Short mmCIF file of N, CA and C in Angstrom, two decimals:
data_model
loop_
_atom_site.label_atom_id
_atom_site.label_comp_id
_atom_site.label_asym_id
_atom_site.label_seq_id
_atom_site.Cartn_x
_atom_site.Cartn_y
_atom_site.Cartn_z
N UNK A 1 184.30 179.67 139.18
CA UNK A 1 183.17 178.76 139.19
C UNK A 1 182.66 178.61 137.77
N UNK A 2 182.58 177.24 137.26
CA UNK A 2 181.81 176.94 136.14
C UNK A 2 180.87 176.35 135.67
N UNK A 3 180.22 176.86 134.48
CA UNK A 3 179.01 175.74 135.24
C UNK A 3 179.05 174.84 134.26
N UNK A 4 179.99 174.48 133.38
CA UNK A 4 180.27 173.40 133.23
C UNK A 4 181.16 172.25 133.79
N UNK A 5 181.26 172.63 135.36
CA UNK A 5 182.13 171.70 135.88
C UNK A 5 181.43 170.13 136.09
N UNK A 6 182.43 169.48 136.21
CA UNK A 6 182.16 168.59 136.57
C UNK A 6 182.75 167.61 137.66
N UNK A 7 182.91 167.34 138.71
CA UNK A 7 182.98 166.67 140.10
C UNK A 7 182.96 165.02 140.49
N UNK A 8 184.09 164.22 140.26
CA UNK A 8 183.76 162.66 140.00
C UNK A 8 185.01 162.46 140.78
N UNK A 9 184.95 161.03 141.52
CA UNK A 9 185.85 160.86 142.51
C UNK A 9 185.30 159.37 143.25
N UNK A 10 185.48 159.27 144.62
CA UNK A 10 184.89 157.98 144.81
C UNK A 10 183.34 157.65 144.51
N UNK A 11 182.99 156.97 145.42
CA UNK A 11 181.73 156.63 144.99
C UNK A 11 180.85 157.66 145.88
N UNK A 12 179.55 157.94 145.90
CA UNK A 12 178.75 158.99 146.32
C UNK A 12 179.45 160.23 146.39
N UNK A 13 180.08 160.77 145.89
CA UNK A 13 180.72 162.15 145.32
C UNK A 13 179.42 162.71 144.31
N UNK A 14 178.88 163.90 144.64
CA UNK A 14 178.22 164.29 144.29
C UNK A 14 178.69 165.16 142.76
N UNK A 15 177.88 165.20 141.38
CA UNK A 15 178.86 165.34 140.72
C UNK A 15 177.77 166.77 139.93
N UNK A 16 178.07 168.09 139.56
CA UNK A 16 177.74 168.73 138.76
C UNK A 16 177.78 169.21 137.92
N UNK A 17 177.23 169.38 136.98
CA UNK A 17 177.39 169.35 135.47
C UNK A 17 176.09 170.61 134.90
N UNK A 18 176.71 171.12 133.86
CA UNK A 18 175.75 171.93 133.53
C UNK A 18 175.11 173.09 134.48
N UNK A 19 175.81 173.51 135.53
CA UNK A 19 174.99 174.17 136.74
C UNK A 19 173.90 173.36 137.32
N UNK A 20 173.64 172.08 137.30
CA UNK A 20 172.83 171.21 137.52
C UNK A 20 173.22 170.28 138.65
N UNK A 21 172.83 169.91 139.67
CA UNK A 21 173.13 168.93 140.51
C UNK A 21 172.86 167.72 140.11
N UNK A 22 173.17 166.34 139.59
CA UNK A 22 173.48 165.62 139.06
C UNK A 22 173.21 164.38 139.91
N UNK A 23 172.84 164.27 140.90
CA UNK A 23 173.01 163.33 142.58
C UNK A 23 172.40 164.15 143.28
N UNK A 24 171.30 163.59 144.16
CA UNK A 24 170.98 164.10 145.17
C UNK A 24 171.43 163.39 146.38
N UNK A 25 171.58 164.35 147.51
CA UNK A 25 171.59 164.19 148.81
C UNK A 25 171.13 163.28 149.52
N UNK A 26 171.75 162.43 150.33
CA UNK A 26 170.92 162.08 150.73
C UNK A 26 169.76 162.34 151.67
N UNK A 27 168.53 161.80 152.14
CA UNK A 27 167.41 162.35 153.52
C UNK A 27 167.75 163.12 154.34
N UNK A 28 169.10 162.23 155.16
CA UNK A 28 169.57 162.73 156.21
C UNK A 28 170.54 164.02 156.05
N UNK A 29 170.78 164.20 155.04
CA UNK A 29 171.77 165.36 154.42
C UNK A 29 171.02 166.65 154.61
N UNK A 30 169.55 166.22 153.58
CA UNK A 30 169.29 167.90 153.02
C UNK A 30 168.20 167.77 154.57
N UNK A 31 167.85 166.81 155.50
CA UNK A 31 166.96 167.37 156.74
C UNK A 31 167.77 168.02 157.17
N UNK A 32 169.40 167.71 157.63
CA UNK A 32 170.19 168.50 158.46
C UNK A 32 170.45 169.98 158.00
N UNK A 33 170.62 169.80 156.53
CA UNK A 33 170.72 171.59 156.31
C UNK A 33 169.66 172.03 156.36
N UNK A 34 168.31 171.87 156.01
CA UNK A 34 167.28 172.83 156.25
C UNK A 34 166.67 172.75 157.62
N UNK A 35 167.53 172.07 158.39
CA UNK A 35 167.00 172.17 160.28
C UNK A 35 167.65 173.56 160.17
N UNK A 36 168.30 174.50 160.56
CA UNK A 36 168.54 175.69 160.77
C UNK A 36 168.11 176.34 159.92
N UNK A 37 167.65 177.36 160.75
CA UNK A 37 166.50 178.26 159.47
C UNK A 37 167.69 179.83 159.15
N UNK A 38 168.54 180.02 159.50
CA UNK A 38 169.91 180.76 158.56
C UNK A 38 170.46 180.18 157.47
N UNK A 39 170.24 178.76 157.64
CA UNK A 39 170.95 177.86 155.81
C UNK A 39 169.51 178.22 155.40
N UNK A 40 168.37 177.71 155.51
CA UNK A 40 166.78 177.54 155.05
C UNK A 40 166.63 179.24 154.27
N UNK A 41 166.61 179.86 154.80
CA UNK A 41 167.03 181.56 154.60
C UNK A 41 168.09 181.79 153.23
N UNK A 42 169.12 181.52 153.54
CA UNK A 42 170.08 181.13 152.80
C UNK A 42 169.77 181.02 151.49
N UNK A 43 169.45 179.70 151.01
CA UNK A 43 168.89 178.59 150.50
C UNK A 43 167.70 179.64 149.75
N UNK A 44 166.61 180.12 150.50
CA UNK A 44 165.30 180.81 149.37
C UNK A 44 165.82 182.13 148.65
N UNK A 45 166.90 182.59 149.59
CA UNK A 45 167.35 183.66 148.37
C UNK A 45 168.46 183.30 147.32
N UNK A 46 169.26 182.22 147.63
CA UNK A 46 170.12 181.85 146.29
C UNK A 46 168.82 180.97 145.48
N UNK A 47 168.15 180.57 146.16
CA UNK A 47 167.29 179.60 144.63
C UNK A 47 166.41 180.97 144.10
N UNK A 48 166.02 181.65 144.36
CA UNK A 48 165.70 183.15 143.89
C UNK A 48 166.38 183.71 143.58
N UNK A 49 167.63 183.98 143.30
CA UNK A 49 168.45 184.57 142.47
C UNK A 49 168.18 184.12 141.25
N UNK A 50 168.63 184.80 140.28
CA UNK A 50 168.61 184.10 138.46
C UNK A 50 169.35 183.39 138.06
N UNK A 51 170.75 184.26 138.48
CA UNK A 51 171.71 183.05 138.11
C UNK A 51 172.35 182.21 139.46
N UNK A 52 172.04 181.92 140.79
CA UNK A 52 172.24 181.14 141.70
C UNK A 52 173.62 181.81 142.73
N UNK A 53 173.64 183.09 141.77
CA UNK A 53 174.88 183.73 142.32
C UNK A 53 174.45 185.10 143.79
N UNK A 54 175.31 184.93 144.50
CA UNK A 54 175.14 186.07 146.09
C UNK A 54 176.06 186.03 146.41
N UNK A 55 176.87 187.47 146.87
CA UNK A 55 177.65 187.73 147.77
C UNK A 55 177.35 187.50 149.30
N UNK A 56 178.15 187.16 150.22
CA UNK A 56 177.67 186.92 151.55
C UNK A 56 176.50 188.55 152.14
N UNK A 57 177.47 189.56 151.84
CA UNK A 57 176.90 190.54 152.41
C UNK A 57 174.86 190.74 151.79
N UNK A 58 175.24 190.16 150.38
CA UNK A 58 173.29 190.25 150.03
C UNK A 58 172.37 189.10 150.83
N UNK A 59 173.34 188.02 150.94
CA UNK A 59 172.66 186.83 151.94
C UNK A 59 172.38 187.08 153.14
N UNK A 60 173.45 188.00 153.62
CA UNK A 60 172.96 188.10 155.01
C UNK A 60 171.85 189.28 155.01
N UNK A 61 171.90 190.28 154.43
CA UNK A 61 170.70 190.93 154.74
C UNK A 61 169.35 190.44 154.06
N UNK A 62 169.27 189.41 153.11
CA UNK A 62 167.95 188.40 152.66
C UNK A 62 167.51 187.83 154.05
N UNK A 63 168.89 187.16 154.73
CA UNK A 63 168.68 186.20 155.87
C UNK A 63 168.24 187.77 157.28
N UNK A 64 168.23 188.55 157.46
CA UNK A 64 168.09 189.12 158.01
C UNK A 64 166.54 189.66 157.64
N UNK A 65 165.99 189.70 156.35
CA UNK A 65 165.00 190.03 156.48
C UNK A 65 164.28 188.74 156.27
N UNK A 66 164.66 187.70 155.98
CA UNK A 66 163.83 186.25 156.26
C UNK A 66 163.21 186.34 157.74
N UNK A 67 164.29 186.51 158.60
CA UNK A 67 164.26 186.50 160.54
C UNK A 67 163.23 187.61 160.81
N UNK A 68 163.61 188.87 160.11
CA UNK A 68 162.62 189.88 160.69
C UNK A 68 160.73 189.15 160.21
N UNK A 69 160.65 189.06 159.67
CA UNK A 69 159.67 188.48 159.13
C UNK A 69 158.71 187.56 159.69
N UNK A 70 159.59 186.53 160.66
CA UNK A 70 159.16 185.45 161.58
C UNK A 70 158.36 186.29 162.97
N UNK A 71 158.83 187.92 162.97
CA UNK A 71 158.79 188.38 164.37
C UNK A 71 160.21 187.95 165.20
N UNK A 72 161.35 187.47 165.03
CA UNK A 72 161.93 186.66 166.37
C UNK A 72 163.23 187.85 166.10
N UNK A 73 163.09 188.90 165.02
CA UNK A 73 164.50 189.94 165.37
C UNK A 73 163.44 191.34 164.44
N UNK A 74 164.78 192.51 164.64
CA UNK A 74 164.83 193.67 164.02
C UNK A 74 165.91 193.74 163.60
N UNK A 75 166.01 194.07 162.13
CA UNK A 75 167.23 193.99 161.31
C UNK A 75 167.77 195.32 161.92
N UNK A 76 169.09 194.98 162.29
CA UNK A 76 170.07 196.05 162.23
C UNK A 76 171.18 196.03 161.47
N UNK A 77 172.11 196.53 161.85
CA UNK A 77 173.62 196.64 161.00
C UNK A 77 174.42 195.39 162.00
N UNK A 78 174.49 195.13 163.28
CA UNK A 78 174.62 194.26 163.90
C UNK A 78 174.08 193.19 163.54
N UNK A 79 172.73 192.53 163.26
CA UNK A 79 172.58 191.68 162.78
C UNK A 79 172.86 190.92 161.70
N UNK A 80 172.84 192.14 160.69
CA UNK A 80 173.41 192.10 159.39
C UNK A 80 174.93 191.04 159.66
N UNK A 81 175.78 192.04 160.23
CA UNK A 81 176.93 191.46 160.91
C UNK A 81 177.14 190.24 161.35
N UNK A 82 176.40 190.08 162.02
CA UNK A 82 176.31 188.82 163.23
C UNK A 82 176.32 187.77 162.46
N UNK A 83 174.79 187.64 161.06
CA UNK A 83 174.82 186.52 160.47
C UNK A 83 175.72 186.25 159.17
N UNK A 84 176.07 187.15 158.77
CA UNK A 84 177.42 187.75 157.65
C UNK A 84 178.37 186.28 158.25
N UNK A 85 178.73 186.78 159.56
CA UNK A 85 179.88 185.75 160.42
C UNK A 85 179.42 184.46 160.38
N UNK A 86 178.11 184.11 160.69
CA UNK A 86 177.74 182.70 160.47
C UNK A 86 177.52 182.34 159.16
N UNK A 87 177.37 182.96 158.28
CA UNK A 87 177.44 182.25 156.88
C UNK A 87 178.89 182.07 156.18
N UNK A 88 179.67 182.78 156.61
CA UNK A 88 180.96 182.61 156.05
C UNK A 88 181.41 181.30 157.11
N UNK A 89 181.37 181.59 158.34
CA UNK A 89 181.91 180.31 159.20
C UNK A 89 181.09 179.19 159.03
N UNK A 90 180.39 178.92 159.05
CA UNK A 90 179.20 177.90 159.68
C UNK A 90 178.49 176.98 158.44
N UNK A 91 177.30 178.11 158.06
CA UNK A 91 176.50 177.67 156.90
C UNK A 91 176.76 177.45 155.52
N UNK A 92 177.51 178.41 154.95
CA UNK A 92 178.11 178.41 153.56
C UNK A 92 178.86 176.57 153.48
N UNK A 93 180.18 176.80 154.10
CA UNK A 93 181.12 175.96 153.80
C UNK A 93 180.01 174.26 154.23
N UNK A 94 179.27 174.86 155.57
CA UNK A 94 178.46 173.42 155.56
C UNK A 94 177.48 172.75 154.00
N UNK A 95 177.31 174.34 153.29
CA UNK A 95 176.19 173.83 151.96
C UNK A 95 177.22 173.07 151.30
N UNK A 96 178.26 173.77 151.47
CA UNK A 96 179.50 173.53 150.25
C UNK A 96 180.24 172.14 149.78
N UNK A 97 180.12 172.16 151.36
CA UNK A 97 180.06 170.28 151.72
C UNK A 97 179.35 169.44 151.24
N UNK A 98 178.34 169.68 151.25
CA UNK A 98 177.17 168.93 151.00
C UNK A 98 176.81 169.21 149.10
N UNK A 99 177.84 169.84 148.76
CA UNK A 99 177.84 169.80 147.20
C UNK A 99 176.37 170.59 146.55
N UNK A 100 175.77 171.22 147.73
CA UNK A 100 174.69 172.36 147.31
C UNK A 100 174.48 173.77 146.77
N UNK A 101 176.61 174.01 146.96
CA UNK A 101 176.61 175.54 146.22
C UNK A 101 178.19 175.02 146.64
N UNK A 102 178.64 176.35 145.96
CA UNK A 102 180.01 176.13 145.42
C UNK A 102 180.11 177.41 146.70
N UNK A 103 181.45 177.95 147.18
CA UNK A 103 181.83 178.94 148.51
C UNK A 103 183.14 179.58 147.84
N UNK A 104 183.09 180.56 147.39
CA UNK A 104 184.56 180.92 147.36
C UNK A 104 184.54 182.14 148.80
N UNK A 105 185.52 181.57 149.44
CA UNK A 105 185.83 182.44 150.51
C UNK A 105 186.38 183.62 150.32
N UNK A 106 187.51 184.12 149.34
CA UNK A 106 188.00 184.58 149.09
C UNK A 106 187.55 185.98 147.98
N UNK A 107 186.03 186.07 147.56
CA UNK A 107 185.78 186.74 146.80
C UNK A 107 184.37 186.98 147.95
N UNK A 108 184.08 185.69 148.63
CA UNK A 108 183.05 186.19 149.67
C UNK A 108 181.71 185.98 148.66
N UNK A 109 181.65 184.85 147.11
CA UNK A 109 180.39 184.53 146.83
C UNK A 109 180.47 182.88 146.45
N UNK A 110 178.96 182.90 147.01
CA UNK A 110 178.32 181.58 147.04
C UNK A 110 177.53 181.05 145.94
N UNK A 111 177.94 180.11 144.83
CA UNK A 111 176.92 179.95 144.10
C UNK A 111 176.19 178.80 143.67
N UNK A 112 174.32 178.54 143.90
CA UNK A 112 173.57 177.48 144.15
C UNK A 112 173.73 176.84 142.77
N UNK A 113 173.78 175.56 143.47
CA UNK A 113 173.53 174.48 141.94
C UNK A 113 172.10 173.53 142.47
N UNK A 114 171.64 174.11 140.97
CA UNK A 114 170.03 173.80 141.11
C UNK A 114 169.51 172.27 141.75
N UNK A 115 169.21 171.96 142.69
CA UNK A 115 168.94 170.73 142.75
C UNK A 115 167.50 170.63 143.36
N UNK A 116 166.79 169.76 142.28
CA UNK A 116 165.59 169.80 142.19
C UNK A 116 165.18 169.16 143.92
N UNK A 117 165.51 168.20 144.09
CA UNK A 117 164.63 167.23 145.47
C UNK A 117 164.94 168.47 146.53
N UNK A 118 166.32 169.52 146.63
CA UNK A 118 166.14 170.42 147.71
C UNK A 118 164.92 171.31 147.63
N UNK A 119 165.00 171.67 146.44
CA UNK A 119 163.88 173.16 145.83
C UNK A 119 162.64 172.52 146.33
N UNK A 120 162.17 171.15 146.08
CA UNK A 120 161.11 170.50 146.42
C UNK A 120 160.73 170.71 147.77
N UNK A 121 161.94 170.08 149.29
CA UNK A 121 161.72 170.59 150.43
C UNK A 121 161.49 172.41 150.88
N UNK A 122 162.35 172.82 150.25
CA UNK A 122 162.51 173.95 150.20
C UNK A 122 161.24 174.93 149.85
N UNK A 123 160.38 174.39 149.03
CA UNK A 123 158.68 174.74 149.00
C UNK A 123 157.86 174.81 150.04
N UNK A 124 158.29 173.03 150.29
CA UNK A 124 157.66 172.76 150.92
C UNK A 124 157.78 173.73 153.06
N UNK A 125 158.60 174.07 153.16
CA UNK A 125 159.26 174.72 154.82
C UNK A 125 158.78 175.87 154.71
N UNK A 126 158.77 176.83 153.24
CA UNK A 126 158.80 177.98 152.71
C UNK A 126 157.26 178.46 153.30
N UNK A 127 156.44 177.18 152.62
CA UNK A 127 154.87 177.39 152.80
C UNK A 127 154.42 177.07 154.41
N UNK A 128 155.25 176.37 155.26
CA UNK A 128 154.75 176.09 156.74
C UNK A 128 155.56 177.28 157.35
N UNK A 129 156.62 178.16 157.00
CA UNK A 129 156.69 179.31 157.52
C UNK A 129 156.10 180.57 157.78
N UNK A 130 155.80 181.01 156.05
CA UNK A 130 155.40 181.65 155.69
C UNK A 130 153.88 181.44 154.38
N UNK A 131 152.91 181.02 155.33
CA UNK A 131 152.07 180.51 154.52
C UNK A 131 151.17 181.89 153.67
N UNK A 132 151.69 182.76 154.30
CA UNK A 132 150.57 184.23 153.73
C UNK A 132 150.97 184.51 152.47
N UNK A 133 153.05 183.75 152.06
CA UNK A 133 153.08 184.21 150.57
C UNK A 133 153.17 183.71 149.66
#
């Protein structure tokens, strides 16, 4: 992964440069990823990282203590587990798609490219979740 890559191809190909997202998403894009609150989870601990970089296994226990937090679980080693499996299957490759972080499967890390209009929603869900922090 570099972060001087750069990504150009047909038209709306999202293109990044500089570790920078370059194009935003469209509406219907970034509502659909932050409707599930395991990408939303996701999502506040890679934009909290420094350098945008997480292994699945640190995501899932962020995303595990995002959930405990709501009241709706108790982190276990199973859970840990459980959502480990949905971010490698499910959520990751769906951000990845959507040109919001890069997925290497194969090393098992995910890394965010800054894009301002998500970080913006991403405040904004952060504070109707968790308004106490």
């Amino acid at each position: 992964m570099n972060n001087d890559s750069l990504r150009t191809g047909i038209e709306g190909d999202h293109a990044l440069q500089n570790g920078r997202a370059v194009t935003t998403p469209s509406f219907d894009t970034l509502f659909d990823l932050l409707a599930d609150s395991h990408r939303r989870y996701a999502l506040y601990a890679l934009v909290g990282a420094e350098d945008g970089l997480a292994d699945v296994e640190t995501l899932a226990d962020e995303v595990a203590m995002w959930e405990a937090r709501t009241g709706d679980a108790t982190i276990t080693e199973e859970l840990r587990e459980e959502i480990g499996e949905e971010l490698r299957e499910t959520h990751l490759p769906c951000l990845a798609e959507a040109d919001i972080i890069e997925y290497d499967d194969r090393s098992d890390v995910a890394r965010y490219w800054r894009q301002p209009t998500l970080e913006e929603y991403l405040e904004h869900t952060h504070y109707k979740e968790f308004p106490d922090e």
